Short mmCIF file of the C-alpha atoms (twelve columns), coordinates in Angstrom:
data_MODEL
# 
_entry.id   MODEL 
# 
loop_
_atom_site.group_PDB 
_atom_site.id 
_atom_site.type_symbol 
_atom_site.label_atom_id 
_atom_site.label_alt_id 
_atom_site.label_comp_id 
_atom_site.label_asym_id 
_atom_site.label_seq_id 
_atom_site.Cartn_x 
_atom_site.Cartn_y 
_atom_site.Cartn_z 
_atom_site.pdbx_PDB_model_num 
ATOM 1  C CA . UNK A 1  -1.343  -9.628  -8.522  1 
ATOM 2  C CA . UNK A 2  -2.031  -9.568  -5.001  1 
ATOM 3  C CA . UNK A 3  -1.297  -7.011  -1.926  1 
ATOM 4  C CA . UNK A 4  -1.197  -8.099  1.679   1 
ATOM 5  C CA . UNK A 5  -1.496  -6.221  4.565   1 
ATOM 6  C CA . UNK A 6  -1.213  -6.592  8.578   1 
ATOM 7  C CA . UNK A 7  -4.139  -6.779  10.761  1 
ATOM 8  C CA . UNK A 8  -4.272  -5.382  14.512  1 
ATOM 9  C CA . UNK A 9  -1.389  -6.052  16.656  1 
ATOM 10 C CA . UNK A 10 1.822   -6.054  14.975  1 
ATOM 11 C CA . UNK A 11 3.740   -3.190  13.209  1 
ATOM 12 C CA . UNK A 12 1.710   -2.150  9.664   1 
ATOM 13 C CA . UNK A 13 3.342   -3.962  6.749   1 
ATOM 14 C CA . UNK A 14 2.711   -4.877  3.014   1 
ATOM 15 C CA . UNK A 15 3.636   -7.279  0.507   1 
ATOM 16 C CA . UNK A 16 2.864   -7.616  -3.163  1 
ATOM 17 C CA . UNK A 17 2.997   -10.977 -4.714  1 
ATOM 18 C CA . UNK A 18 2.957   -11.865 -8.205  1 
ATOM 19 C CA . UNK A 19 -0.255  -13.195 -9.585  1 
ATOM 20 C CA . UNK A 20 0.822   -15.858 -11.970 1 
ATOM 21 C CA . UNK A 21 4.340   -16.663 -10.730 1 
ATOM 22 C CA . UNK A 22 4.115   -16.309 -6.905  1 
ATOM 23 C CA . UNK A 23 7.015   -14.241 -6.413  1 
ATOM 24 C CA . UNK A 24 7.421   -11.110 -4.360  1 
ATOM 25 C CA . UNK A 25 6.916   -7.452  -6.865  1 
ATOM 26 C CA . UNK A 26 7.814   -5.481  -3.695  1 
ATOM 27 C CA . UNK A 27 9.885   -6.893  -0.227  1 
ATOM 28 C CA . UNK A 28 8.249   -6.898  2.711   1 
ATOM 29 C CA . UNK A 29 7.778   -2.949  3.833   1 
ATOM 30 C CA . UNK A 30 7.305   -1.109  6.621   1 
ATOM 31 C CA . UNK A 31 3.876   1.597   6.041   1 
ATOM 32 C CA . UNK A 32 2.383   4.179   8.470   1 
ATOM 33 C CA . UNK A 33 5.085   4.224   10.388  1 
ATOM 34 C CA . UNK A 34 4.440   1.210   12.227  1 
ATOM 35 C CA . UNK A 35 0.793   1.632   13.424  1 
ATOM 36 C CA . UNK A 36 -0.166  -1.256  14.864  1 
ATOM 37 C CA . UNK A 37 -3.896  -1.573  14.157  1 
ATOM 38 C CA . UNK A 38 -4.004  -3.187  11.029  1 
ATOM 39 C CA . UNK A 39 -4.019  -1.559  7.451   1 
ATOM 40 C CA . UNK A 40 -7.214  -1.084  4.593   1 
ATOM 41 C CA . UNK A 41 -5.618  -1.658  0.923   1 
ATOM 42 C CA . UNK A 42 -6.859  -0.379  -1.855  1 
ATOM 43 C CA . UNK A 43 -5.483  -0.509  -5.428  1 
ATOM 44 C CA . UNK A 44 -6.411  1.230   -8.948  1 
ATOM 45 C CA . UNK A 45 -4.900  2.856   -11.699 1 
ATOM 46 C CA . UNK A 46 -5.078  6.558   -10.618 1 
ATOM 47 C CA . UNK A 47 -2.629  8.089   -12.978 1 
ATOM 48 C CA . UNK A 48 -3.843  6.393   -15.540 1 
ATOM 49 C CA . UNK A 49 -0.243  4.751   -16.672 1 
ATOM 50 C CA . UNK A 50 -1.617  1.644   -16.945 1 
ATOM 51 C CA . UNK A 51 -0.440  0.160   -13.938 1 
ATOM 52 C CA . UNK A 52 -1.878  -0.142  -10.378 1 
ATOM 53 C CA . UNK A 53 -1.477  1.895   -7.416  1 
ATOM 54 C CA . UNK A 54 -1.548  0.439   -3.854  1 
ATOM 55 C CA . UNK A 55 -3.628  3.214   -1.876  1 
ATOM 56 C CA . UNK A 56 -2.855  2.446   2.033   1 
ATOM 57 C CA . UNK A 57 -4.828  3.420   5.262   1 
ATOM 58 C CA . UNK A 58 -5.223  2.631   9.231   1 
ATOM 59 C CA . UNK A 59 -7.790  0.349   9.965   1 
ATOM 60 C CA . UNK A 60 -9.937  1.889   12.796  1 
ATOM 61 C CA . UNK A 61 -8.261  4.240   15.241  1 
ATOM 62 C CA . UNK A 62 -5.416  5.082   13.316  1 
ATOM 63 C CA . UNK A 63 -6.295  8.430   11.974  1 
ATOM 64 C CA . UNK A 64 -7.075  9.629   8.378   1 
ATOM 65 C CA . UNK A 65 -4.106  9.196   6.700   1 
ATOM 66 C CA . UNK A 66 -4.102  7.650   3.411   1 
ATOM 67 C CA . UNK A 67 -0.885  6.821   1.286   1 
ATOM 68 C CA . UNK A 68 -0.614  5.957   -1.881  1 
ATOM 69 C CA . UNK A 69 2.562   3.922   -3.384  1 
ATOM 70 C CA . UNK A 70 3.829   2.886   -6.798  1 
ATOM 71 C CA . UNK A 71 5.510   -0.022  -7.586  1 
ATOM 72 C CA . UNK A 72 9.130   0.394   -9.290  1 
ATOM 73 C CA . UNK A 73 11.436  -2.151  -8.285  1 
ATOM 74 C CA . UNK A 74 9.554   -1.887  -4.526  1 
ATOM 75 C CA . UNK A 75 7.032   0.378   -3.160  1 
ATOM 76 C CA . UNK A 76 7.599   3.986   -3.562  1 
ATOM 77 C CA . UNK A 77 5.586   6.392   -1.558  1 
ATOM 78 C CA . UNK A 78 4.206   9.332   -4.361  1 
ATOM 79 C CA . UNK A 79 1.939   10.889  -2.031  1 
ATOM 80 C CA . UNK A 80 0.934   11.271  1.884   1 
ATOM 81 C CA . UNK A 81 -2.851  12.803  2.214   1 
ATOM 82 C CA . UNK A 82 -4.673  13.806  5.514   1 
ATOM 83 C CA . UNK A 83 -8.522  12.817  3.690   1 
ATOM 84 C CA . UNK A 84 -11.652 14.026  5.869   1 
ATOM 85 C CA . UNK A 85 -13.801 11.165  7.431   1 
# 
């Protein structure tokens, strides 16, 4: 599977594609309430559930938040962390 996210200069979204078909796991959505200077992604099993979690951040200037999001039926924000840098 694949996650996208948007660079610098337009409102911080993600998508998650499927891998082998193509199709959207998760619409189009809306992270970091709309920062506009692009997004790191980052994904892993952290729970260990067997299934990935999408970790998301600002790229530079945007502060040291870092959220992390599940996917059920869309993205679900589980947790909002302020990390040190």
């Amino acid at each position: 599977d694949y996650a996208f996210g948007t660079g610098p200069g337009t409102a911080a979204m993600v998508r998650v594609v499927d891998g082998r078909s193509g199709r959207d796991l998760a619409p189009t959505m809306p992270v970091l309430d709309g920062f506009a200077g692009g997004v790191f992604l980052a994904a892993g099993d952290l729970d260990r559930d067997g299934r990935a979690e999408l970790a998301v951040s600002a790229d530079a200037g945007g502060g040291n938040r870092v959220s992390l999001y599940t996917l059920n039926g869309g993205l679900e924000r589980v947790l909002d962390l302020m990390v040190f840098n």
